mmCIF file of C-alpha atoms and ligand atoms in Angstrom:
data_model
loop_
_atom_site.group_PDB
_atom_site.id
_atom_site.type_symbol
_atom_site.label_atom_id
_atom_site.label_comp_id
_atom_site.label_asym_id
_atom_site.label_seq_id
_atom_site.Cartn_x
_atom_site.Cartn_y
_atom_site.Cartn_z
ATOM 1 C CA UNK A 1 0.000 0.000 0.000
ATOM 2 C CA UNK A 2 1.294 3.406 -0.893
ATOM 3 C CA UNK A 3 1.164 5.597 2.197
ATOM 4 C CA UNK A 4 2.902 8.842 1.364
ATOM 5 C CA UNK A 5 1.219 10.622 4.285
ATOM 6 C CA UNK A 6 3.108 8.579 6.885
ATOM 7 C CA UNK A 7 6.721 9.263 5.948
ATOM 8 C CA UNK A 8 8.216 7.651 9.034
ATOM 9 C CA UNK A 9 6.773 4.210 8.480
ATOM 10 C CA UNK A 10 6.606 3.527 4.759
ATOM 11 C CA UNK A 11 9.048 1.204 3.103
ATOM 12 C CA UNK A 12 8.560 3.188 -0.108
ATOM 13 C CA UNK A 13 9.954 6.135 1.797
ATOM 14 C CA UNK A 14 12.978 4.109 2.918
ATOM 15 C CA UNK A 15 13.579 3.093 -0.663
ATOM 16 C CA UNK A 16 13.955 6.693 -1.771
ATOM 17 C CA UNK A 17 15.982 7.737 1.268
ATOM 18 C CA UNK A 18 19.397 8.753 0.002
ATOM 19 C CA UNK A 19 22.759 8.105 1.645
ATOM 20 C CA UNK A 20 23.496 10.034 4.870
ATOM 21 C CA UNK A 21 23.742 13.745 4.222
ATOM 22 C CA UNK A 22 25.143 16.722 6.074
ATOM 23 C CA UNK A 23 23.127 18.209 8.924
ATOM 24 C CA UNK A 24 22.294 21.405 7.015
ATOM 25 C CA UNK A 25 20.855 19.324 4.168
ATOM 26 C CA UNK A 26 18.884 17.040 6.473
ATOM 27 C CA UNK A 27 17.491 20.102 8.244
ATOM 28 C CA UNK A 28 15.645 21.217 5.111
ATOM 29 C CA UNK A 29 14.864 17.826 3.526
ATOM 30 C CA UNK A 30 14.341 15.205 6.241
ATOM 31 C CA UNK A 31 10.686 14.294 6.723
ATOM 32 C CA UNK A 32 9.814 15.800 3.343
ATOM 33 C CA UNK A 33 11.215 13.297 0.857
ATOM 34 C CA UNK A 34 7.793 12.188 -0.375
ATOM 35 C CA UNK A 35 6.534 15.704 -1.145
ATOM 36 C CA UNK A 36 7.801 16.103 -4.719
ATOM 37 C CA UNK A 37 6.318 12.707 -5.588
ATOM 38 C CA UNK A 38 2.973 14.037 -4.372
ATOM 39 C CA UNK A 39 3.337 17.253 -6.353
ATOM 40 C CA UNK A 40 3.739 19.304 -3.164
ATOM 41 C CA UNK A 41 6.353 21.695 -1.901
ATOM 42 C CA UNK A 42 5.249 22.747 1.595
ATOM 43 C CA UNK A 43 4.268 19.839 3.859
ATOM 44 C CA UNK A 44 0.499 19.460 4.285
ATOM 45 C CA UNK A 45 -1.056 20.016 7.706
ATOM 46 C CA UNK A 46 -3.403 17.153 8.579
ATOM 47 C CA UNK A 47 -5.818 18.363 11.245
ATOM 48 C CA UNK A 48 -8.034 15.239 11.280
ATOM 49 C CA UNK A 49 -8.722 13.746 14.672
ATOM 50 C CA UNK A 50 -10.187 10.589 13.131
ATOM 51 C CA UNK A 51 -9.993 8.716 9.815
ATOM 52 C CA UNK A 52 -12.598 6.673 7.959
ATOM 53 C CA UNK A 53 -12.068 2.960 7.472
ATOM 54 C CA UNK A 54 -14.508 0.426 6.012
ATOM 55 C CA UNK A 55 -12.405 -2.539 7.120
ATOM 56 C CA UNK A 56 -12.736 -2.877 10.883
ATOM 57 C CA UNK A 57 -11.079 -6.328 10.889
ATOM 58 C CA UNK A 58 -7.957 -4.748 9.493
ATOM 59 C CA UNK A 59 -8.162 -1.972 12.076
ATOM 60 C CA UNK A 60 -8.389 -4.552 14.862
ATOM 61 C CA UNK A 61 -5.190 -6.180 13.623
ATOM 62 C CA UNK A 62 -3.368 -2.863 13.425
ATOM 63 C CA UNK A 63 -4.437 -1.857 16.927
ATOM 64 C CA UNK A 64 -3.306 -5.262 18.249
ATOM 65 C CA UNK A 65 0.074 -4.672 16.621
ATOM 66 C CA UNK A 66 0.376 -1.240 18.240
ATOM 67 C CA UNK A 67 -0.534 -2.688 21.639
ATOM 68 C CA UNK A 68 2.231 -5.273 21.218
ATOM 69 C CA UNK A 69 5.207 -3.077 20.403
ATOM 70 C CA UNK A 70 4.081 0.536 19.883
ATOM 71 C CA UNK A 71 5.404 0.594 16.306
ATOM 72 C CA UNK A 72 3.943 3.323 14.128
ATOM 73 C CA UNK A 73 0.856 2.114 12.334
ATOM 74 C CA UNK A 74 1.324 0.900 8.789
ATOM 75 C CA UNK A 75 -1.132 2.432 6.403
ATOM 76 C CA UNK A 76 -3.650 5.213 7.055
ATOM 77 C CA UNK A 77 -3.899 6.856 10.472
ATOM 78 C CA UNK A 78 -6.723 5.784 12.798
ATOM 79 C CA UNK A 79 -7.100 8.404 15.507
ATOM 80 C CA UNK A 80 -5.137 11.536 16.435
ATOM 81 C CA UNK A 81 -3.840 10.175 19.725
ATOM 82 C CA UNK A 82 -2.340 7.148 17.933
ATOM 83 C CA UNK A 83 -0.293 9.247 15.527
ATOM 84 C CA UNK A 84 -0.549 12.137 13.107
ATOM 85 C CA UNK A 85 1.128 12.421 9.678
ATOM 86 C CA UNK A 86 2.274 16.038 10.137
ATOM 87 C CA UNK A 87 3.739 15.307 13.555
ATOM 88 C CA UNK A 88 5.377 12.181 12.084
ATOM 89 C CA UNK A 89 7.267 14.369 9.608
ATOM 90 C CA UNK A 90 8.768 16.374 12.475
ATOM 91 C CA UNK A 91 9.644 13.159 14.332
ATOM 92 C CA UNK A 92 11.354 11.718 11.263
ATOM 93 C CA UNK A 93 13.359 14.889 10.749
ATOM 94 C CA UNK A 94 14.432 15.233 14.377
ATOM 95 C CA UNK A 95 15.503 11.578 14.554
ATOM 96 C CA UNK A 96 17.621 12.131 11.457
ATOM 97 C CA UNK A 97 19.242 15.238 12.961
ATOM 98 C CA UNK A 98 19.986 13.481 16.259
ATOM 99 C CA UNK A 99 21.172 10.311 14.516
ATOM 100 C CA UNK A 100 18.639 8.012 16.185
ATOM 101 C CA UNK A 101 16.280 5.389 14.769
ATOM 102 C CA UNK A 102 13.156 7.183 15.966
ATOM 103 C CA UNK A 103 11.725 10.161 17.770
ATOM 104 C CA UNK A 104 8.448 10.648 19.620
ATOM 105 C CA UNK A 105 6.894 14.104 20.000
ATOM 106 C CA UNK A 106 4.855 15.355 22.947
ATOM 107 C CA UNK A 107 2.822 18.410 23.942
ATOM 108 C CA UNK A 108 5.772 19.917 25.875
ATOM 109 C CA UNK A 109 9.237 19.100 27.129
ATOM 110 C CA UNK A 110 7.777 18.176 30.513
ATOM 111 C CA UNK A 111 5.232 15.830 28.885
ATOM 112 C CA UNK A 112 8.159 14.149 27.099
ATOM 113 C CA UNK A 113 10.127 13.697 30.322
ATOM 114 C CA UNK A 114 7.004 12.438 32.106
ATOM 115 C CA UNK A 115 6.507 9.789 29.431
ATOM 116 C CA UNK A 116 10.100 8.592 29.840
ATOM 117 C CA UNK A 117 9.653 8.271 33.619
ATOM 118 C CA UNK A 118 6.369 6.388 33.156
ATOM 119 C CA UNK A 119 7.919 3.984 30.639
ATOM 120 C CA UNK A 120 10.662 3.084 33.103
ATOM 121 C CA UNK A 121 8.530 2.919 36.249
ATOM 122 C CA UNK A 122 6.010 0.676 34.450
ATOM 123 C CA UNK A 123 8.846 -1.892 34.450
ATOM 124 C CA UNK A 124 9.316 -1.449 38.203
ATOM 125 C CA UNK A 125 12.436 0.668 37.614
ATOM 126 C CA UNK A 126 11.402 3.727 39.608
ATOM 127 C CA UNK A 127 14.802 4.921 40.756
ATOM 128 C CA UNK A 128 16.446 7.779 38.855
ATOM 129 C CA UNK A 129 20.037 8.979 39.199
ATOM 130 C CA UNK A 130 20.418 12.607 38.151
ATOM 131 C CA UNK A 131 23.061 15.327 38.055
ATOM 132 C CA UNK A 132 22.278 18.937 39.031
ATOM 133 C CA UNK A 133 21.628 21.435 37.715
ATOM 134 C CA UNK A 134 18.690 20.430 35.578
ATOM 135 C CA UNK A 135 15.957 22.675 34.237
ATOM 136 C CA UNK A 136 13.973 23.812 37.304
ATOM 137 C CA UNK A 137 10.789 21.888 36.554
ATOM 138 C CA UNK A 138 12.703 18.680 35.703
ATOM 139 C CA UNK A 139 14.413 19.000 39.090
ATOM 140 C CA UNK A 140 11.012 19.566 40.709
ATOM 141 C CA UNK A 141 9.357 16.596 38.970
ATOM 142 C CA UNK A 142 12.122 14.284 40.210
ATOM 143 C CA UNK A 143 12.567 15.784 43.685
ATOM 144 C CA UNK A 144 8.835 15.853 44.453
ATOM 145 C CA UNK A 145 8.420 12.316 43.089
ATOM 146 C CA UNK A 146 5.228 13.459 41.375
ATOM 147 C CA UNK A 147 5.149 10.377 39.136
ATOM 148 C CA UNK A 148 6.219 7.957 41.851
ATOM 149 C CA UNK A 149 9.902 8.017 40.983
ATOM 150 C CA UNK A 150 12.681 8.332 43.554
ATOM 151 C CA UNK A 151 15.774 10.368 42.749
ATOM 152 C CA UNK A 152 19.385 10.215 43.886
ATOM 153 C CA UNK A 153 21.288 13.420 43.096
ATOM 154 C CA UNK A 154 24.983 12.976 42.445
ATOM 155 C CA UNK A 155 27.854 14.433 40.473
ATOM 156 C CA UNK A 156 29.056 12.736 37.283
ATOM 157 C CA UNK A 157 31.822 10.898 39.140
ATOM 158 C CA UNK A 158 29.266 9.427 41.567
ATOM 159 C CA UNK A 159 26.902 7.916 38.995
ATOM 160 C CA UNK A 160 28.264 4.351 38.995
ATOM 161 C CA UNK A 161 28.033 4.150 42.802
ATOM 162 C CA UNK A 162 24.517 5.583 42.857
ATOM 163 C CA UNK A 163 23.065 2.852 40.592
ATOM 164 C CA UNK A 164 20.713 0.308 42.219
ATOM 165 C CA UNK A 165 18.971 -2.793 40.892
ATOM 166 C CA UNK A 166 15.800 -0.704 40.444
ATOM 167 C CA UNK A 167 17.520 2.224 38.692
ATOM 168 C CA UNK A 168 15.635 2.845 35.467
ATOM 169 C CA UNK A 169 17.248 6.020 34.241
ATOM 170 C CA UNK A 170 20.253 8.295 34.532
ATOM 171 C CA UNK A 171 19.562 11.909 33.588
ATOM 172 C CA UNK A 172 21.919 14.776 32.786
ATOM 173 C CA UNK A 173 21.754 18.107 30.981
ATOM 174 C CA UNK A 174 24.786 19.352 29.089
ATOM 175 C CA UNK A 175 25.244 22.280 28.834
ATOM 176 C CA UNK A 176 22.992 22.533 31.870
ATOM 177 C CA UNK A 177 20.240 25.034 32.470
ATOM 178 C CA UNK A 178 21.117 27.674 33.722
ATOM 179 C CA UNK A 179 24.826 27.430 34.647
ATOM 180 C CA UNK A 180 25.903 25.944 31.286
ATOM 181 C CA UNK A 181 27.941 23.332 33.183
ATOM 182 C CA UNK A 182 29.052 20.524 30.891
ATOM 183 C CA UNK A 183 29.453 16.820 31.564
ATOM 184 C CA UNK A 184 31.605 14.347 29.652
ATOM 185 C CA UNK A 185 28.810 12.422 27.959
ATOM 186 C CA UNK A 186 30.988 9.470 26.918
ATOM 187 C CA UNK A 187 32.281 8.998 30.461
ATOM 188 C CA UNK A 188 28.788 9.313 31.920
ATOM 189 C CA UNK A 189 27.360 6.843 29.388
ATOM 190 C CA UNK A 190 30.106 4.408 30.348
ATOM 191 C CA UNK A 191 29.302 4.821 34.062
ATOM 192 C CA UNK A 192 25.637 3.997 33.364
ATOM 193 C CA UNK A 193 26.386 0.456 32.254
ATOM 194 C CA UNK A 194 23.119 -1.050 31.041
ATOM 195 C CA UNK A 195 20.919 1.692 32.550
ATOM 196 C CA UNK A 196 19.619 4.038 29.843
ATOM 197 C CA UNK A 197 21.178 7.503 29.880
ATOM 198 C CA UNK A 198 18.874 10.422 29.065
ATOM 199 C CA UNK A 199 20.606 13.605 27.928
ATOM 200 C CA UNK A 200 18.562 16.801 27.795
ATOM 201 C CA UNK A 201 20.011 18.347 24.644
ATOM 202 C CA UNK A 202 17.762 21.418 24.609
ATOM 203 C CA UNK A 203 20.618 23.919 24.990
ATOM 204 C CA UNK A 204 23.106 22.351 22.574
ATOM 205 C CA UNK A 205 20.684 21.234 19.839
ATOM 206 C CA UNK A 206 21.901 18.579 17.366
ATOM 207 C CA UNK A 207 23.794 21.352 15.600
ATOM 208 C CA UNK A 208 26.400 21.459 18.385
ATOM 209 C CA UNK A 209 26.106 18.013 19.961
ATOM 210 C CA UNK A 210 24.562 14.638 19.159
ATOM 211 C CA UNK A 211 24.442 12.714 22.441
ATOM 212 C CA UNK A 212 23.236 9.437 20.876
ATOM 213 C CA UNK A 213 26.623 9.144 19.181
ATOM 214 C CA UNK A 214 28.255 9.401 22.604
ATOM 215 C CA UNK A 215 26.222 6.671 24.266
ATOM 216 C CA UNK A 216 22.953 8.336 25.327
ATOM 217 C CA UNK A 217 19.939 6.065 24.711
ATOM 218 C CA UNK A 218 17.444 8.898 25.076
ATOM 219 C CA UNK A 219 17.887 12.479 23.850
ATOM 220 C CA UNK A 220 15.277 14.906 25.146
ATOM 221 C CA UNK A 221 14.373 18.344 23.849
ATOM 222 C CA UNK A 222 12.127 21.050 25.007
ATOM 223 C CA UNK A 223 11.253 21.743 21.359
ATOM 224 C CA UNK A 224 9.639 24.923 22.660
ATOM 225 C CA UNK A 225 13.134 26.397 22.569
ATOM 226 C CA UNK A 226 15.582 26.162 19.636
ATOM 227 C CA UNK A 227 13.767 23.540 17.529
ATOM 228 C CA UNK A 228 10.685 25.740 17.179
ATOM 229 C CA UNK A 229 12.940 28.750 17.349
ATOM 230 C CA UNK A 230 10.388 31.557 17.201
ATOM 231 C CA UNK A 231 8.779 31.522 20.631
ATOM 232 C CA UNK A 232 5.391 30.491 19.245
ATOM 233 C CA UNK A 233 5.124 26.740 19.715
ATOM 234 C CA UNK A 234 5.245 24.541 22.794
ATOM 235 C CA UNK A 235 6.494 20.984 22.329
ATOM 236 C CA UNK A 236 8.780 18.226 23.529
ATOM 237 C CA UNK A 237 10.450 15.320 21.794
ATOM 238 C CA UNK A 238 12.497 12.255 22.688
ATOM 239 C CA UNK A 239 14.944 10.827 20.135
ATOM 240 C CA UNK A 240 15.857 7.202 20.826
ATOM 241 C CA UNK A 241 15.988 3.662 19.433
ATOM 242 C CA UNK A 242 12.809 2.107 18.060
ATOM 243 C CA UNK A 243 12.346 -0.209 21.053
ATOM 244 C CA UNK A 244 12.057 2.692 23.512
ATOM 245 C CA UNK A 245 10.128 4.761 20.972
ATOM 246 C CA UNK A 246 7.463 2.051 20.873
ATOM 247 C CA UNK A 247 7.045 2.214 24.654
ATOM 248 C CA UNK A 248 6.904 6.016 24.532
ATOM 249 C CA UNK A 249 4.194 5.924 21.850
ATOM 250 C CA UNK A 250 2.170 3.509 23.976
ATOM 251 C CA UNK A 251 2.433 5.848 26.980
ATOM 252 C CA UNK A 252 1.586 8.839 24.793
ATOM 253 C CA UNK A 253 -1.475 6.990 23.479
ATOM 254 C CA UNK A 254 -2.602 6.045 26.985
ATOM 255 C CA UNK A 255 -1.882 9.341 28.728
ATOM 256 C CA UNK A 256 -2.693 11.759 25.904
ATOM 257 C CA UNK A 257 0.194 14.246 25.916
ATOM 258 C CA UNK A 258 0.108 14.493 22.123
ATOM 259 C CA UNK A 259 1.530 17.293 19.997
ATOM 260 C CA UNK A 260 -0.944 19.305 17.933
ATOM 261 C CA UNK A 261 -0.431 18.943 14.141
ATOM 262 C CA UNK A 262 -0.045 22.720 13.710
ATOM 263 C CA UNK A 263 2.772 22.600 16.246
ATOM 264 C CA UNK A 264 4.272 19.685 14.300
ATOM 265 C CA UNK A 265 4.213 21.822 11.151
ATOM 266 C CA UNK A 266 5.826 24.799 12.874
ATOM 267 C CA UNK A 267 8.540 22.573 14.342
ATOM 268 C CA UNK A 268 9.339 21.033 10.971
ATOM 269 C CA UNK A 269 9.648 24.526 9.564
ATOM 270 C CA UNK A 270 11.765 25.545 12.560
ATOM 271 C CA UNK A 271 14.174 22.673 11.968
ATOM 272 C CA UNK A 272 14.907 23.887 8.450
ATOM 273 C CA UNK A 273 16.607 27.030 9.774
ATOM 274 C CA UNK A 274 18.011 25.465 12.959
ATOM 275 C CA UNK A 275 21.646 25.184 11.805
ATOM 276 C CA UNK A 276 21.689 28.741 10.453
ATOM 277 C CA UNK A 277 20.003 30.210 13.534
ATOM 278 C CA UNK A 278 22.210 28.366 16.015
ATOM 279 C CA UNK A 279 25.424 29.291 14.208
ATOM 280 C CA UNK A 280 24.525 32.964 13.800
ATOM 281 C CA UNK A 281 23.316 33.399 17.390
ATOM 282 C CA UNK A 282 26.350 31.508 18.697
ATOM 283 C CA UNK A 283 28.745 33.874 16.927
ATOM 284 C CA UNK A 284 26.950 36.850 18.512
ATOM 285 C CA UNK A 285 26.959 35.106 21.903
ATOM 286 C CA UNK A 286 30.710 34.505 21.695
ATOM 287 C CA UNK A 287 31.296 38.216 21.030
ATOM 288 C CA UNK A 288 29.043 39.205 23.963
ATOM 289 C CA UNK A 289 30.935 36.725 26.166
ATOM 290 C CA UNK A 290 34.183 38.498 25.282
ATOM 291 C CA UNK A 291 32.715 41.900 26.165
ATOM 292 C CA UNK A 292 31.084 40.676 29.396
ATOM 293 C CA UNK A 293 34.284 38.924 30.493
ATOM 294 C CA UNK A 294 36.226 42.187 30.148
ATOM 295 C CA UNK A 295 33.561 44.219 31.981
ATOM 296 C CA UNK A 296 34.190 45.286 35.590
ATOM 297 C CA UNK A 297 30.440 45.258 36.357
ATOM 298 C CA UNK A 298 30.393 41.500 35.689
ATOM 299 C CA UNK A 299 31.796 39.108 38.306
ATOM 300 C CA UNK A 300 31.779 35.910 36.276
ATOM 301 C CA UNK A 301 30.707 34.690 32.844
ATOM 302 C CA UNK A 302 29.576 31.122 32.144
ATOM 303 C CA UNK A 303 29.947 29.874 28.587
ATOM 304 C CA UNK A 304 30.326 26.239 27.548
ATOM 305 C CA UNK A 305 33.276 24.842 25.627
ATOM 306 C CA UNK A 306 31.010 23.635 22.833
ATOM 307 C CA UNK A 307 29.757 27.206 22.375
ATOM 308 C CA UNK A 308 26.126 27.992 21.659
ATOM 309 C CA UNK A 309 23.757 30.903 22.025
ATOM 310 C CA UNK A 310 23.202 30.703 25.790
ATOM 311 C CA UNK A 311 25.277 32.948 28.060
ATOM 312 C CA UNK A 312 25.011 33.188 31.833
ATOM 313 C CA UNK A 313 26.742 35.789 33.956
ATOM 314 C CA UNK A 314 26.912 36.984 37.524
ATOM 315 C CA UNK A 315 26.731 40.710 38.205
ATOM 316 C CA UNK A 316 28.355 42.617 41.071
ATOM 317 C CA UNK A 317 25.263 44.816 41.305
ATOM 318 C CA UNK A 318 21.547 44.128 41.541
ATOM 319 C CA UNK A 319 20.407 41.492 39.008
ATOM 320 C CA UNK A 320 16.774 42.611 39.371
ATOM 321 C CA UNK A 321 17.726 46.140 38.313
ATOM 322 C CA UNK A 322 19.402 44.754 35.173
ATOM 323 C CA UNK A 323 16.230 42.807 34.299
ATOM 324 C CA UNK A 324 14.141 45.920 34.884
ATOM 325 C CA UNK A 325 16.348 48.060 32.655
ATOM 326 C CA UNK A 326 16.609 46.102 29.387
ATOM 327 C CA UNK A 327 14.759 47.673 26.457
ATOM 328 C CA UNK A 328 15.740 45.810 23.269
ATOM 329 C CA UNK A 329 16.300 42.505 25.061
ATOM 330 C CA UNK A 330 13.074 40.911 26.311
ATOM 331 C CA UNK A 331 12.960 40.184 30.035
ATOM 332 C CA UNK A 332 11.297 36.768 29.856
ATOM 333 C CA UNK A 333 11.796 33.145 30.750
ATOM 334 C CA UNK A 334 12.308 30.567 27.966
ATOM 335 C CA UNK A 335 15.037 30.604 25.351
ATOM 336 C CA UNK A 336 15.985 29.707 21.815
ATOM 337 C CA UNK A 337 13.907 32.333 20.048
ATOM 338 C CA UNK A 338 15.015 34.641 17.238
ATOM 339 C CA UNK A 339 15.028 37.534 19.716
ATOM 340 C CA UNK A 340 17.231 37.847 22.790
ATOM 341 C CA UNK A 341 15.716 36.966 26.175
ATOM 342 C CA UNK A 342 17.114 37.455 29.659
ATOM 343 C CA UNK A 343 15.874 36.165 33.006
ATOM 344 C CA UNK A 344 16.907 35.700 36.629
ATOM 345 C CA UNK A 345 16.909 31.906 37.259
ATOM 346 C CA UNK A 346 16.672 32.176 41.060
ATOM 347 C CA UNK A 347 13.395 34.115 40.599
ATOM 348 C CA UNK A 348 11.834 32.308 37.649
ATOM 349 C CA UNK A 349 13.144 29.232 35.814
ATOM 350 C CA UNK A 350 14.636 27.644 38.958
ATOM 351 C CA UNK A 351 12.370 29.238 41.582
ATOM 352 C CA UNK A 352 10.599 25.941 42.199
ATOM 353 C CA UNK A 353 13.866 24.295 43.278
ATOM 354 C CA UNK A 354 14.575 24.510 47.017
ATOM 355 C CA UNK A 355 16.886 27.504 47.621
ATOM 356 C CA UNK A 356 19.651 25.444 49.241
ATOM 357 C CA UNK A 357 19.572 22.836 46.442
ATOM 358 C CA UNK A 358 19.555 25.606 43.875
ATOM 359 C CA UNK A 359 22.575 27.365 45.329
ATOM 360 C CA UNK A 360 24.306 24.027 45.835
ATOM 361 C CA UNK A 361 23.936 23.403 42.105
ATOM 362 C CA UNK A 362 25.713 26.679 41.347
ATOM 363 C CA UNK A 363 22.601 28.728 40.602
ATOM 364 C CA UNK A 364 23.547 31.833 42.555
ATOM 365 C CA UNK A 365 21.303 34.770 43.383
ATOM 366 C CA UNK A 366 23.273 37.123 41.143
ATOM 367 C CA UNK A 367 23.178 34.856 38.099
ATOM 368 C CA UNK A 368 21.415 36.054 34.948
ATOM 369 C CA UNK A 369 20.708 33.769 31.995
ATOM 370 C CA UNK A 370 20.586 35.223 28.508
ATOM 371 C CA UNK A 371 19.395 33.506 25.330
ATOM 372 C CA UNK A 372 21.096 35.358 22.487
ATOM 373 C CA UNK A 373 18.994 35.882 19.373
ATOM 374 C CA UNK A 374 19.627 37.163 15.886
ATOM 375 C CA UNK A 375 19.845 40.910 16.527
ATOM 376 C CA UNK A 376 22.937 42.946 15.690
ATOM 377 C CA UNK A 377 25.663 42.428 18.273
ATOM 378 C CA UNK A 378 26.317 46.149 18.834
ATOM 379 C CA UNK A 379 22.628 46.867 19.396
ATOM 380 C CA UNK A 380 22.503 44.060 21.944
ATOM 381 C CA UNK A 381 25.644 45.291 23.656
ATOM 382 C CA UNK A 382 24.415 48.871 23.970
ATOM 383 C CA UNK A 383 21.217 47.613 25.632
ATOM 384 C CA UNK A 384 23.171 45.350 27.984
ATOM 385 C CA UNK A 385 25.642 48.146 28.695
ATOM 386 C CA UNK A 386 22.973 50.599 29.868
ATOM 387 C CA UNK A 387 21.160 47.848 31.813
ATOM 388 C CA UNK A 388 24.396 46.898 33.617
ATOM 389 C CA UNK A 389 24.808 50.563 34.561
ATOM 390 C CA UNK A 390 21.341 50.537 36.127
ATOM 391 C CA UNK A 391 22.281 47.383 37.989
ATOM 392 C CA UNK A 392 25.331 49.153 39.357
ATOM 393 C CA UNK A 393 23.629 52.387 40.416
ATOM 394 C CA UNK A 394 20.610 50.667 41.922
ATOM 395 C CA UNK A 395 22.511 47.982 43.786
ATOM 396 C CA UNK A 396 21.732 48.054 47.494
ATOM 397 C CA UNK A 397 24.560 47.375 49.929
ATOM 398 C CA UNK A 398 25.664 43.741 49.894
ATOM 399 C CA UNK A 399 23.917 42.884 53.152
ATOM 400 C CA UNK A 400 20.658 44.452 51.954
ATOM 401 C CA UNK A 401 20.850 42.607 48.651
ATOM 402 C CA UNK A 402 21.487 39.336 50.409
ATOM 403 C CA UNK A 403 18.443 39.845 52.599
ATOM 404 C CA UNK A 404 16.325 40.923 49.651
ATOM 405 C CA UNK A 405 17.233 37.755 47.773
ATOM 406 C CA UNK A 406 16.655 35.352 50.664
HETATM 407 C C1 PLP B 501 12.228 24.515 28.992
HETATM 408 C C2 PLP B 501 13.015 23.303 29.303
HETATM 409 C C3 PLP B 501 12.394 22.089 29.590
HETATM 410 C C4 PLP B 501 10.877 21.950 29.699
HETATM 411 O O1 PLP B 501 10.294 22.110 28.446
HETATM 412 P P1 PLP B 501 8.787 22.675 28.216
HETATM 413 O O2 PLP B 501 8.651 22.638 26.742
HETATM 414 O O3 PLP B 501 8.732 24.032 28.831
HETATM 415 O O4 PLP B 501 7.877 21.725 28.921
HETATM 416 C C5 PLP B 501 13.188 20.980 29.802
HETATM 417 N N1 PLP B 501 14.538 21.064 29.749
HETATM 418 C C6 PLP B 501 15.167 22.220 29.483
HETATM 419 C C7 PLP B 501 16.656 22.260 29.432
HETATM 420 C C8 PLP B 501 14.439 23.377 29.262
HETATM 421 O O5 PLP B 501 15.071 24.538 29.023
#
């Protein structure tokens, strides 16, 4: 059966898939190979929630097959929660960029992480070993045990010793949100032994780092950030082998955290400019890092060895005054958009983490996190420059600031 609308699962599609291509080429072609054959250029958006079928015996067999291994349905879709052709295009493309067999998309990054935890705990493997810092809500989900998991926090060197017979997952972020701390993914993957390693690759994107090639079995993205890239779509995705993808699809089907097809379309479009956006913003970020490092108003700059468009820095003055003073830069949580965003992690993105745990993870009260966009570097610097001046003049005495921040 010819099923051009389900690019991830058709053997016809595999037959036309060319040899491996460079990332920039995959970014604009992956998940779209069937379009020319259909006489299309832009991918169609399929908004159907259900699909007609006159052969209910065949449907029964396909649903049995999905229940067995969670493989994507062969042939026409059945129901939106079982899979959507537009979303499948994004999944195909992201898997290709991350170098994994499969990818499974969710309604948000947190829905994606929740599905991973549910897949593992359904096997009785409820223990998670994790390295701080993680994104604030990921930390919260694990620490609060909201899905019945139990977490052991450790540093990368302590992972092997922290593993237990019921450990179902090891989780790291690199570069980490918001300190941009990096871990040696190969060494961590080695320490995990047979326990799957999940790397949150939201900050690096596959343009800068492909964790699956370094031993991660699961690569998670808040696709809300760089993959979408324009601050107008919320999504999550897990890139992994087909065995785990099947389990994730089954959990997605049963728990309902599906991605909307319009979001799938926007993400596929976002991927096509991902390499260009990440490289351009990273070059601007590197220049801002140089200027911030040389600036006496700045105590410390955090920037990862692999580069990227995220910059964190600690100010001598009042971080809240800096946030209040930016005019071109948007004072907002989130990241990875075409415009530059700045926020105070201790107040927003990592507020939900206990203050002592937060500080212990290196998220200080004077730390600001900036997501560098595509604006001109001198325009960004002049905005930062005047905002840093405000931070300096409005800084209360050190004791007062300390009390204000506690
Ligand atoms: C934002 C973020 C998440 C959560 O993603 P949502 O799409 O907001 O649910 C997870 N990890 C990292 C590193 C993030 O920045």
